[in-house]
Coordinates of C-alpha atoms in Angstrom, one line a residue:
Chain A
X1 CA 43.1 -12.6 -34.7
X2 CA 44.0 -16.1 -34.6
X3 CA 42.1 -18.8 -36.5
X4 CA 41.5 -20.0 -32.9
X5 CA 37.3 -19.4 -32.4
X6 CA 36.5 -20.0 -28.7
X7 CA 34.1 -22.3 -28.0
X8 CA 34.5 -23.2 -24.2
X9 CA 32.4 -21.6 -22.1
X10 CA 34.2 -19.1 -20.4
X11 CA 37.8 -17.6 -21.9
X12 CA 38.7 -16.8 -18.3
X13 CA 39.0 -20.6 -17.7
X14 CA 41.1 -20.8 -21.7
X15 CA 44.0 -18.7 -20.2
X16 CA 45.8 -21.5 -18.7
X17 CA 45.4 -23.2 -22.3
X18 CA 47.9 -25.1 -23.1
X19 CA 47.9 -25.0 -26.4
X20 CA 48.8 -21.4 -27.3
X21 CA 46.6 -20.4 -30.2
X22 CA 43.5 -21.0 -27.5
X23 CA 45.2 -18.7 -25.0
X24 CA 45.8 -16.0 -27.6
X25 CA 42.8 -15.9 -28.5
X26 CA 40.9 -15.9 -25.0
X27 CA 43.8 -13.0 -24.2
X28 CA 42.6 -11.1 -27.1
X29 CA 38.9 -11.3 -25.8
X30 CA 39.8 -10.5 -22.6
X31 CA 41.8 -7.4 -23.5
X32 CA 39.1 -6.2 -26.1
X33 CA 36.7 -6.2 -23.0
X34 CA 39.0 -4.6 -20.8
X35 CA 41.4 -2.1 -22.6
X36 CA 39.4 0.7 -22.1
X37 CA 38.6 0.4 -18.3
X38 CA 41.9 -0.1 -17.5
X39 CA 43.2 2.7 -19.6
X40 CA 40.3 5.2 -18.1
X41 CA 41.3 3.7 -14.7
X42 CA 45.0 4.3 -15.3
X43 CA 44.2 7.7 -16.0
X44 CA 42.0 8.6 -12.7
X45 CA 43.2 6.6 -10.3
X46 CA 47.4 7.0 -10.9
X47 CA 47.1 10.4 -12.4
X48 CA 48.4 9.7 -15.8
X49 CA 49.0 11.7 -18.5
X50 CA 47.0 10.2 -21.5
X51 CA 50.7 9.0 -23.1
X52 CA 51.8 7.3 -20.1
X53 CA 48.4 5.8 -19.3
X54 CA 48.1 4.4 -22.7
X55 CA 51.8 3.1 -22.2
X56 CA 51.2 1.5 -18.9
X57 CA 47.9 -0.2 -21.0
X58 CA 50.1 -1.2 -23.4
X59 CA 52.5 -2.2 -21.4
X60 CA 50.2 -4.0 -18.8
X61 CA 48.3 -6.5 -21.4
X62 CA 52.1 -7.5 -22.9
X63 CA 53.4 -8.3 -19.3
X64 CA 50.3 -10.2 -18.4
X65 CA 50.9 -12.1 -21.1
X66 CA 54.1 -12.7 -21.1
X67 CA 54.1 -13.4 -17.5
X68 CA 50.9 -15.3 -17.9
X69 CA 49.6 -13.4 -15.0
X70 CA 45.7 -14.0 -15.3
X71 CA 46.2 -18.0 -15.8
X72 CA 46.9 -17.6 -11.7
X73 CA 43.4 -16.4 -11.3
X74 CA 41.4 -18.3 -8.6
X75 CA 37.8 -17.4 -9.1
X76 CA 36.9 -19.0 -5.4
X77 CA 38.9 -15.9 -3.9
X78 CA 37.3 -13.0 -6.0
X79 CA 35.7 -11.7 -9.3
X80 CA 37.9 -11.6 -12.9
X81 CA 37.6 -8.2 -12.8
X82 CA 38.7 -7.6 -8.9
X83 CA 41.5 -9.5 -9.5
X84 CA 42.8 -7.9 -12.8
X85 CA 42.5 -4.4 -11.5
X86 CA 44.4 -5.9 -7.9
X87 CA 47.4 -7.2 -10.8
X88 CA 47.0 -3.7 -12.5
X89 CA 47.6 -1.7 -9.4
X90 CA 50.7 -3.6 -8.4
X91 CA 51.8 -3.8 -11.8
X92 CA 51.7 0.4 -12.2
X93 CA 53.0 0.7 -8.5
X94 CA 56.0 -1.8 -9.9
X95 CA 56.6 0.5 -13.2
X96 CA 56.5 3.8 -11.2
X97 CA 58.8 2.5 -8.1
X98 CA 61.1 1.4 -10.7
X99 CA 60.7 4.7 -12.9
X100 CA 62.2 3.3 -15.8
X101 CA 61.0 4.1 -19.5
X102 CA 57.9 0.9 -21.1
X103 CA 58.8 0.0 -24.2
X104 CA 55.8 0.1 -26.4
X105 CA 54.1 -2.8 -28.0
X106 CA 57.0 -5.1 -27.9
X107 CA 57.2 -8.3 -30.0
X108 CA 53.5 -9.4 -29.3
X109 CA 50.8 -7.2 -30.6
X110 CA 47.5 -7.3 -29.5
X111 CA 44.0 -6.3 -30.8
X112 CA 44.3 -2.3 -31.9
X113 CA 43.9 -0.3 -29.1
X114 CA 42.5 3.1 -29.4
X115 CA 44.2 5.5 -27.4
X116 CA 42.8 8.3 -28.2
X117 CA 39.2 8.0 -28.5
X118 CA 39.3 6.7 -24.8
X119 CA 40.9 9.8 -24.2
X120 CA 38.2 11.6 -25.9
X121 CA 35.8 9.8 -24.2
X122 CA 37.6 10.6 -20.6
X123 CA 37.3 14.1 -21.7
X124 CA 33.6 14.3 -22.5
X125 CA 32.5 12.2 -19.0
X126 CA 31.5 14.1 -16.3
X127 CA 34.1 12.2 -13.9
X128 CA 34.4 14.6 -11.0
X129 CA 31.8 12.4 -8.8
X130 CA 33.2 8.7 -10.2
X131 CA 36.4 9.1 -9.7
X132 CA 36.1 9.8 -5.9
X133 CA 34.6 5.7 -5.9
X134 CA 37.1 4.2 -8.6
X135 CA 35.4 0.8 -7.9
X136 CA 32.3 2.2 -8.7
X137 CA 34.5 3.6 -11.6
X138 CA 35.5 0.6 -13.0
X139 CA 32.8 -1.6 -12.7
X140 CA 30.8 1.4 -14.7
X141 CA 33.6 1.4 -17.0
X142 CA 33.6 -2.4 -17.6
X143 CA 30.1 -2.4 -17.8
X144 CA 30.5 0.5 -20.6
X145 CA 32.4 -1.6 -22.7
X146 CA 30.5 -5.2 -22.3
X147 CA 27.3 -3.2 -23.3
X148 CA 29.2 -2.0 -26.6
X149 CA 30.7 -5.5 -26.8
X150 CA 27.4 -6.5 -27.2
X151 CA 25.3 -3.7 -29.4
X152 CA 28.6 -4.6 -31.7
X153 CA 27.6 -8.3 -32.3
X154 CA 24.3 -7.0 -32.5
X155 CA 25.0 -4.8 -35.5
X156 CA 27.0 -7.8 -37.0
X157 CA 23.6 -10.1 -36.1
X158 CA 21.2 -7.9 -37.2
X159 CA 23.3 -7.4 -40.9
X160 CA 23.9 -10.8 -41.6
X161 CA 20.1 -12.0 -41.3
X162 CA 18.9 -8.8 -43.0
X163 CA 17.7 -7.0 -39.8
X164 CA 19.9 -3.9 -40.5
X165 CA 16.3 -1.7 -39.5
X166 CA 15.8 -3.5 -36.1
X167 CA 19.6 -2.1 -35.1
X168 CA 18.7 0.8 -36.4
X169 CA 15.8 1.7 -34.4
X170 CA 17.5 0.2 -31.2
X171 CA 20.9 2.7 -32.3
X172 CA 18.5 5.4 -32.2
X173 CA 16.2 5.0 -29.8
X174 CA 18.7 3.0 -26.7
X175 CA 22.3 4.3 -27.7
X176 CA 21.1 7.7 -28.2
X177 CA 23.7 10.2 -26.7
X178 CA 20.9 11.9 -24.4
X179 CA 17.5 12.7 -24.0
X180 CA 17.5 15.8 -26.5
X181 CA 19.4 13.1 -29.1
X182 CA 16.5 10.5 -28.4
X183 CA 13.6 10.6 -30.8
X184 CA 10.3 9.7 -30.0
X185 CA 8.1 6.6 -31.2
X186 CA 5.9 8.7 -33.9
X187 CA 9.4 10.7 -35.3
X188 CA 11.3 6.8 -35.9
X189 CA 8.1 5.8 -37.4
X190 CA 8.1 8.5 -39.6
X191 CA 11.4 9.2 -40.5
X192 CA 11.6 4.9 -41.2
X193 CA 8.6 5.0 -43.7
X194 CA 6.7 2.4 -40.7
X195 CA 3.8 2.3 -38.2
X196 CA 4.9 3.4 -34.5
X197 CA 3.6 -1.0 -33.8
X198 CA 6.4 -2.1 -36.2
X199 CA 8.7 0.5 -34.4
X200 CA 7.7 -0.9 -30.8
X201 CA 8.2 -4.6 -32.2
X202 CA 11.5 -4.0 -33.7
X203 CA 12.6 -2.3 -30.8
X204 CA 11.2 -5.1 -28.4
X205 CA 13.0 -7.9 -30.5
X206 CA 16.2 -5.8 -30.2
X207 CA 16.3 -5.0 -26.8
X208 CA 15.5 -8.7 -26.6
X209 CA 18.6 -10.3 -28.4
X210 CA 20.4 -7.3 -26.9
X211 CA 20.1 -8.8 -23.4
X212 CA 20.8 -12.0 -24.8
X213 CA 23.8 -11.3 -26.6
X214 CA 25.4 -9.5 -23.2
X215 CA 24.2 -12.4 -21.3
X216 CA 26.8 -14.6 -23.8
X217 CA 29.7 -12.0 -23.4
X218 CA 29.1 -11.8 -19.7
X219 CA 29.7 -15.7 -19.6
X220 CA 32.8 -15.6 -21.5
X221 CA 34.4 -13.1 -19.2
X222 CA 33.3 -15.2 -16.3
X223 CA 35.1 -17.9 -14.8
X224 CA 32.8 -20.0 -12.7
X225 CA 28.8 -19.7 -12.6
X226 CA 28.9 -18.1 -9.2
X227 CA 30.9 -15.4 -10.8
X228 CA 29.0 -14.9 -13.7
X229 CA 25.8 -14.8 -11.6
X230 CA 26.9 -12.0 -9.2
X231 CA 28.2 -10.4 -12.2
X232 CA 25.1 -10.5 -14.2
X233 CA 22.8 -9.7 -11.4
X234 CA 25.1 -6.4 -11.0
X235 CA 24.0 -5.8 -14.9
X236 CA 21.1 -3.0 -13.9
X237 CA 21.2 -0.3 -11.5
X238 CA 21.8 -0.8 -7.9
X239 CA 18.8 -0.2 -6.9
X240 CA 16.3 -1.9 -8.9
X241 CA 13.0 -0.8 -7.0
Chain B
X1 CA 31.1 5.6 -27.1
X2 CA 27.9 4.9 -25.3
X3 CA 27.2 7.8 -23.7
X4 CA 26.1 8.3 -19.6
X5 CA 22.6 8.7 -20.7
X6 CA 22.1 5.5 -23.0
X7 CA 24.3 3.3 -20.3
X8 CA 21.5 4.1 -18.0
X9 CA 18.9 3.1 -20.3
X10 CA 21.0 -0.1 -21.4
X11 CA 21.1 -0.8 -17.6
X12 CA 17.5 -0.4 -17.2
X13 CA 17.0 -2.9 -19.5
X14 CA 18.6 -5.6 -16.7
X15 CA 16.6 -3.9 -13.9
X16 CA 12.9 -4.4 -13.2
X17 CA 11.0 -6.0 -15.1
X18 CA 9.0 -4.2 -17.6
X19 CA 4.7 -4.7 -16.6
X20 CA 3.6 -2.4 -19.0
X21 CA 0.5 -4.1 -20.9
X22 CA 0.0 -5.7 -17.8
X23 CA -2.6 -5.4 -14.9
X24 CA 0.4 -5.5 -12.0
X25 CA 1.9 -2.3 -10.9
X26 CA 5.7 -3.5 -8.8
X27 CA 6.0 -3.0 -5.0
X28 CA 8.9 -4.2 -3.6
X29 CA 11.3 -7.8 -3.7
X30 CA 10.0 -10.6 -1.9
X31 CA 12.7 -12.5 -2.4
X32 CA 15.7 -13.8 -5.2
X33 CA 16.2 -17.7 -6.0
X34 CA 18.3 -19.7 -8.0
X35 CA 16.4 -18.6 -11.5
X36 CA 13.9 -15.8 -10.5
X37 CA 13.2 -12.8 -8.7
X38 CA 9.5 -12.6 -6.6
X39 CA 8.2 -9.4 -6.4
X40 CA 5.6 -8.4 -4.4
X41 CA 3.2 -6.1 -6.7
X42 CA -0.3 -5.0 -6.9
X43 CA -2.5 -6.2 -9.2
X44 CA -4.7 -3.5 -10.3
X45 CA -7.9 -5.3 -11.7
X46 CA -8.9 -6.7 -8.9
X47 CA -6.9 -3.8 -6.1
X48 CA -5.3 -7.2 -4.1
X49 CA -1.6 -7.8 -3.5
X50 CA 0.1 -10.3 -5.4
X51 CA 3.5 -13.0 -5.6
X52 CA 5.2 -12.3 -9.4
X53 CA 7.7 -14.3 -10.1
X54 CA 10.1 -13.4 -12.6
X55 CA 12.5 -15.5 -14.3
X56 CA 16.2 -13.7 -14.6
X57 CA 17.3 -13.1 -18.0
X58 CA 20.4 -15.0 -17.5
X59 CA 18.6 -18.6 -17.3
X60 CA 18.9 -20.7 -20.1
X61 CA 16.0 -22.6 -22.2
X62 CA 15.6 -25.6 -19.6
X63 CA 14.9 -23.1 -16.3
X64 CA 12.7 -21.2 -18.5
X65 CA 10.3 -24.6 -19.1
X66 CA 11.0 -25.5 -15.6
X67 CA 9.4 -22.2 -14.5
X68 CA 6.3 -22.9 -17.1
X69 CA 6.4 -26.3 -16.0
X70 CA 6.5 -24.9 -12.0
X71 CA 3.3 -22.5 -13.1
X72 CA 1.1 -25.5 -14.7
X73 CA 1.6 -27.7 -11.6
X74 CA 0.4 -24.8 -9.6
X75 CA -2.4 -24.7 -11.4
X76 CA -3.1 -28.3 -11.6
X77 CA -2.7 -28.5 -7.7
X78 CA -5.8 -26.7 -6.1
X79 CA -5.7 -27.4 -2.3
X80 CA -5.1 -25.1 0.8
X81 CA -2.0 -26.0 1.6
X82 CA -0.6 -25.0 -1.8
X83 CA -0.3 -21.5 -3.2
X84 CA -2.7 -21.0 -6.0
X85 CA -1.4 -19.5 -8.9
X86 CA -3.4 -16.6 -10.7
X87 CA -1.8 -15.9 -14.3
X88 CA 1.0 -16.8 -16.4
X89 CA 2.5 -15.0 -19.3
X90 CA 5.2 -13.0 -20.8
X91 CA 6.4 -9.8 -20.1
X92 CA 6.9 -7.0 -22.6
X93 CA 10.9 -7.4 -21.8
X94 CA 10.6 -10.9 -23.0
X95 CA 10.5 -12.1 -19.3
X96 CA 8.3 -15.3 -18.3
X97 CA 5.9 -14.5 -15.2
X98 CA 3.5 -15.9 -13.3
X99 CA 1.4 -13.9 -10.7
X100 CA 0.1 -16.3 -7.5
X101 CA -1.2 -15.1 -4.1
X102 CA 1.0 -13.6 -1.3
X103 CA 1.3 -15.5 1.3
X104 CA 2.0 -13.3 4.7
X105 CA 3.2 -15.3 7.3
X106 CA 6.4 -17.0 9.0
X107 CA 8.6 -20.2 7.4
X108 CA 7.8 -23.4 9.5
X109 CA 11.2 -23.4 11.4
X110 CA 10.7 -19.7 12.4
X111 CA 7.3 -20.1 13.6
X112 CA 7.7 -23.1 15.4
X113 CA 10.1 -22.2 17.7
X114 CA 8.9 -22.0 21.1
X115 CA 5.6 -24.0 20.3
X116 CA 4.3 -26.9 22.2
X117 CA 5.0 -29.9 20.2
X118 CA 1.4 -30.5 19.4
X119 CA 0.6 -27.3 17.5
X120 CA 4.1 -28.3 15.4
X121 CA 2.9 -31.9 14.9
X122 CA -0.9 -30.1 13.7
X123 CA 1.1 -27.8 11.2
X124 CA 3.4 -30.9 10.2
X125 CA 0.3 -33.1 9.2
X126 CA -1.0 -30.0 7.1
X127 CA 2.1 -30.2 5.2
X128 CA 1.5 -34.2 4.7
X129 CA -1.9 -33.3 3.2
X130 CA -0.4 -30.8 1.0
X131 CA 2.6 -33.4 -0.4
X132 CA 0.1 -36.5 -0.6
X133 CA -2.5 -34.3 -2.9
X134 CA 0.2 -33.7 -5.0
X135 CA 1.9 -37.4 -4.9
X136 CA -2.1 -38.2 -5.6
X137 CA -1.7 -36.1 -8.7
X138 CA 1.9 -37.3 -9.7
X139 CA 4.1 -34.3 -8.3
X140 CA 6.6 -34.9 -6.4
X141 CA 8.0 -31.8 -4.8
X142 CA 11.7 -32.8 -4.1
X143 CA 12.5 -29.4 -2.2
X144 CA 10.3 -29.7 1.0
X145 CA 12.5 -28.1 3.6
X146 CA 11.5 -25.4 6.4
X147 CA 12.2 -22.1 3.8
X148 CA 9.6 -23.9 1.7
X149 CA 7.2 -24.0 4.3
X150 CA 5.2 -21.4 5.3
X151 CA 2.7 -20.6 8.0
X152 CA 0.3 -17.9 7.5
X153 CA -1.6 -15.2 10.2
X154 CA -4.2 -17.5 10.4
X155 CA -2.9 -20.8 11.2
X156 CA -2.6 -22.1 7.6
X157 CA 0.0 -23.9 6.3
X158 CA 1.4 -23.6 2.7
X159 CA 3.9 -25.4 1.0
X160 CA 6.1 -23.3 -1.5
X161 CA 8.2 -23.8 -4.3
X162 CA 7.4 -26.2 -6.8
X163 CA 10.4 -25.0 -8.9
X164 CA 12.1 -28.7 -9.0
X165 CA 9.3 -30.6 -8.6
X166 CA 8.9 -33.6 -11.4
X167 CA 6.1 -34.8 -12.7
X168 CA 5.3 -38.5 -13.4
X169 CA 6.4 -39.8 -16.5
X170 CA 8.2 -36.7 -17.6
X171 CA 12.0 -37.7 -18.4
X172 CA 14.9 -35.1 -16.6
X173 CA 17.9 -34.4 -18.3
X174 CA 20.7 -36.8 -16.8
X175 CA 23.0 -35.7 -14.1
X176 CA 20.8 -32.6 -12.8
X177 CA 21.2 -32.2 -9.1
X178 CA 18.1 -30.5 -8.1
X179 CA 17.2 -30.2 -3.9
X180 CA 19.3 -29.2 -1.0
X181 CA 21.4 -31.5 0.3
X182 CA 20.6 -31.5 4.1
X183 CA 17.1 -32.5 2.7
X184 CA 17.6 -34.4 0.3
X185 CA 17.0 -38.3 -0.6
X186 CA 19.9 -40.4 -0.7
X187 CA 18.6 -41.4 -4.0
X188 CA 18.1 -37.7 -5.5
X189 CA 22.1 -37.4 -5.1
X190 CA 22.7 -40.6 -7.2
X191 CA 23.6 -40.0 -11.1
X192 CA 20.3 -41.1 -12.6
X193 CA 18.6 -39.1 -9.9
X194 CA 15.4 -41.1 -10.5
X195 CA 13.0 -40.5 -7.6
X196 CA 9.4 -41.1 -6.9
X197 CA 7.2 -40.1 -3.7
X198 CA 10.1 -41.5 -1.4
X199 CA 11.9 -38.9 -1.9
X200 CA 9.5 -36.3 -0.4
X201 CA 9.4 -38.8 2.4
X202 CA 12.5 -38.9 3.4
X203 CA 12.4 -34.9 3.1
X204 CA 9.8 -34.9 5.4
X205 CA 11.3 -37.1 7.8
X206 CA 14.0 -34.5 8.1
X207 CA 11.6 -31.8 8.6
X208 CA 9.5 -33.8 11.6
X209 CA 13.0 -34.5 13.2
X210 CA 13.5 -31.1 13.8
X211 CA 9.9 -30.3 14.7
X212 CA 9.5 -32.9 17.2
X213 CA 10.8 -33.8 20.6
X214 CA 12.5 -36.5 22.4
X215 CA 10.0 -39.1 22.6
X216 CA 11.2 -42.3 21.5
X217 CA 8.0 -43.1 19.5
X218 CA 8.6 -39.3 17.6
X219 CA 12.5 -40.1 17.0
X220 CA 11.0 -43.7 15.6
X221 CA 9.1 -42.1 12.7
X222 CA 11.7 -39.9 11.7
X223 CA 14.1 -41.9 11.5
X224 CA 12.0 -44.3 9.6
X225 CA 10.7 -41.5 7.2
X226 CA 14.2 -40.7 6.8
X227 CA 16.1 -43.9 6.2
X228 CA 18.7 -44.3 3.5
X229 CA 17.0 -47.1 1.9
X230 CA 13.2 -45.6 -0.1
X231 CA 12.2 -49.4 0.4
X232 CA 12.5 -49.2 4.3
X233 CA 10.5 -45.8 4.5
X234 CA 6.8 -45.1 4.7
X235 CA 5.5 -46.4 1.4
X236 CA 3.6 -42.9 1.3
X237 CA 3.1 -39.7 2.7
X238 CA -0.6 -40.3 3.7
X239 CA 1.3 -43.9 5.7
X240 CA 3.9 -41.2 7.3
X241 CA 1.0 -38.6 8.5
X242 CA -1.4 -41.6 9.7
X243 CA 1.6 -42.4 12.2
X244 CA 2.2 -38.9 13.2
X245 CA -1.3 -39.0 13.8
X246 CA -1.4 -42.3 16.1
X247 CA 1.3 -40.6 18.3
X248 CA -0.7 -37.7 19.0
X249 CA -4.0 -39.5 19.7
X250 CA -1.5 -41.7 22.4
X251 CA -1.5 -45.1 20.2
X252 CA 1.0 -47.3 19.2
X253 CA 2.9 -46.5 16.0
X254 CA 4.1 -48.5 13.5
X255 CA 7.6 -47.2 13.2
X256 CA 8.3 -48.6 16.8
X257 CA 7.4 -52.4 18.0
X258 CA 6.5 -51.8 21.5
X259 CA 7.7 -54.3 24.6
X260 CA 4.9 -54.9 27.2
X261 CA 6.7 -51.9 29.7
X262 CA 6.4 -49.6 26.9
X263 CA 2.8 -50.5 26.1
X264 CA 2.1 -50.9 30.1
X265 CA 3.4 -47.1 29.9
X266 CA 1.3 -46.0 26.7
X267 CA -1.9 -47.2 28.5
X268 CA -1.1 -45.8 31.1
X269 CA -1.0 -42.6 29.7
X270 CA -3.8 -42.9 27.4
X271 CA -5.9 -43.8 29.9
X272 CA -4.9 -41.7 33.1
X273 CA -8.0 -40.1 33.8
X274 CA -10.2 -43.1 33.6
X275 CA -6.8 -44.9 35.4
X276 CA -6.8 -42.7 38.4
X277 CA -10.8 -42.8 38.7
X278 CA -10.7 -46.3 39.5
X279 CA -7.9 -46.2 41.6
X280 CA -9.7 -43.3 43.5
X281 CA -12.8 -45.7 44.0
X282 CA -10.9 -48.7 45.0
X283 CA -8.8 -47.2 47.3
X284 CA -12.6 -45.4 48.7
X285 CA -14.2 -48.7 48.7
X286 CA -10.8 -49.9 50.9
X287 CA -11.0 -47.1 52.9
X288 CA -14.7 -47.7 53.7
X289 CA -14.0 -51.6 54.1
X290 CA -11.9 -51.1 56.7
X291 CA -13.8 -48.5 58.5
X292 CA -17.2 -50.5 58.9
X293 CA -14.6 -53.6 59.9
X294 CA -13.7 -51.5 62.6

């Protein structure tokens, strides 16, 4: 990564940068966020074989930025992410009309994409149901990887001012896989050598930077405060009550 | 790879907010604003229906003293044409709260449509009271507009909303636009934004134009409550609802010099039962006059 650290407050608005070690770097972010949903939606929407789909990922990030295509991005017409998945879709339709071979990677790499863990994780959702509602899809998708975004600079956080324990707790207890994977209060306590109050604490403090810390990358990915308010009151279920 | 399972807990940790520890047990959504959500919830203690207003998690420091700031002011403002607040606190999510009473009822434009001009003009001097305690406390509201107004089953009138309002002496950070602009002050939309009880009257001005009728004396103390310059309004509130109150006892108001027709007409009014009594015995004693002339 560029020695480029963002500071502005949303790296939407840093992709017209002039200066090109800003719009690397807000690129870089945006792909990291998005990479996955587009690959996953690659996959279910256009029916593509994991190799193509991660091609046409590939392939997608280099020609937007080669082409610059997110710096036309006008967030008084629609969300960041309505508008990358609109490029996406005629971007694909392009590629397939034209049937001609993408050339991977090309002169500009990007931040490592992992192919085939997505894959993996393709495999192991139950996508039947999502896939008939791909916006649904996405937005799940997108949501997916702002929410590991997030428990990753939590990790970092929690390390670097000696709180490895609170991330722990909150790895266990929130990011468990499923209920059977989830232990209870007493079993943390235990197994932790603490009292099931420091357990409740901890986990309290980390849900509670948690929310902050998505609340920051949320506002990076957004272009305008309008945006980044529907966005972030489209953070919890649907139906909240 | 978080899994289905933990991206529905990580969602659920951006949905309602978390009351356990607390005496309030959620109902429904009353209602979203700029900063915060108001639920309508049941408070359990005490088996009544309550207002909890919760701020989003996406505010920063500033609306999250502005809603503290909103809850104290509350509290410091006991009077019946102001929602009293019950509790204040901190949710187990990390949320700030406060709990005040539900107010059932219609918003001032809503009910006041299709009502004689009297009973609007009654609810209009309620909200006066309601401003000038405040301004008589050093809060001015800076937000009074119809949504903020509401009137309850019972007649009673409540003003809402105390989310921008400033208290006196306490500095603002520069450049915050804070109102809504049909409503709002000439001064409020300036840089400095520095306002004092003016600003509530020119507000209120607004609100009155569109409560009123046609009458010229009405349309004067509107427009005189609403003038672009704070020094050519109604010094106060309590100077504002004395006028209102002149026009609907029939006297002259200060926001319009009257000619001698226009008094001549006032009178006239005023006075039109005790006017057309005396008329009715002169024009008997006439009557009888000419009959014994005959």
């Amino acid at each position: 990564m560029p020695g480029f650290p963002l500071t502005r407050h949303s790296v939407v608005s840093s992709l017209g940068s002039e200066q090109s070690g800003v719009r690397r770097a807000a690129f870089d972010a945006l792909a990291t966020a998005y990479w996955k949903p587009v690959f996953k939606y690659v996959r279910l929407k256009w029916s593509a074989t994991p190799d193509e789909a991660a091609d046409l990922t590939q392939a997608f990030f280099l020609r937007a930025y080669e082409k610059n295509y997110f710096a036309s991005f006008d967030p008084a017409r629609a969300r960041f992410r309505t508008f990358l998945r609109t490029c996406l879709d005629r971007f694909v339709a392009n590629v397939r009309q034209e049937s001609r071979r993408l050339k991977r990677g090309g002169a500009v790499e990007f931040v490592p994409f992992d192919f085939a863990s997505a894959e993996h994780e393709l495999q192991r959702q139950q996508t039947g149901d999502a896939v008939q509602e791909l916006d649904a899809f996405f937005h799940r998708e997108w949501l997916r990887s702002l929410f590991a975004l997030a428990a990753d600079r939590l990790r970092t956080q929690c390390a670097a001012n000696g709180r490895a324990l609170r991330f722990t707790i909150f790895e266990r207890y929130d990011l468990a896989a499923d209920e059977s994977a989830q232990p209870t209060y007493a079993a943390l306590a235990r197994d932790l050598n603490l009292s099931i109050t420091d357990v409740t604490n901890e986990l309290a403090a980390a849900r509670r930077d948690f929310r902050r810390l998505v609340i920051a990358v949320l506002r990076e990915q957004c272009a305008t405060d309008e945006e980044f308010e529907a966005e972030a009151r489209a953070l919890g279920p649907a139906h909240d009550l | 790879m978080i899994s289905e399972s933990a991206l529905d807990r990580l969602q659920a940790l951006f949905a309602a907010p978390d009351l356990s520890g607390t005496r309030y047990q959620l109902v429904s959504v009353l209602g979203r604003g700029g900063m915060a959500v108001v639920y309508l919830a049941r408070d359990t203690t005490l088996d009544r229906d309550v207002a909890l207003k919760v701020l989003d998690w996406t505010v920063d420091e500033s609306s999250a003293s502005r809603l503290a700031q909103e809850a104290r002011i509350l509290a410091r403002l006991e009077h019946p044409g102001i929602v009293p607040v019950h509790d204040f606190g901190q949710l187990a999510d990390g949320r700030l709260f406060y709990a005040m009473k539900r107010v059932r009822g219609e918003r001032l434009d809503r009910w006041a449509a299709g009502r004689d001009v009297y009973e609007r003009l009654n609810a209009f001097l309620r909200v006066c009271d309601a401003v000038a305690f405040a301004h008589a406390h050093g809060v001015i509201h800076r937000d009074l507009k119809p949504e903020n107004v509401m009137v309850g089953e019972f007649g009673e009138v409540l003003v809402l909303d105390w989310g921008i309002a400033r208290v006196d002496g306490q500095s603002e950070r520069r450049g915050t636009l804070v109102g809504t602009p049909d409503y709002m002050a000439p001064e409020q939309l300036q840089a400095d934004g520095a306002v004092d009880g003016r600003a509530d009257v020119f507000s209120l001005g607004v609100l009155l134009a569109g409560l009123g009728d046609s009458r010229k004396a009405l349309r004067a103390i509107a427009a005189k409550a609403a003038a672009a310059d704070p020094a050519a309004r109604y010094a106060s509130v309590t100077a504002l609802g004395a006028d209102v109150a002149r026009f609907m006892a029939g006297l002259a108001v200060d926001a319009l010099p009257e000619s001698l027709s226009d008094r001549v007409v006032r009178f006239a009014r005023r006075h039109r039962v005790a006017i057309a009594l005396v008329l009715t015995y002169l024009a008997v004693r006439l009557l009888l006059l000419s009959a014994f002339r005959i």
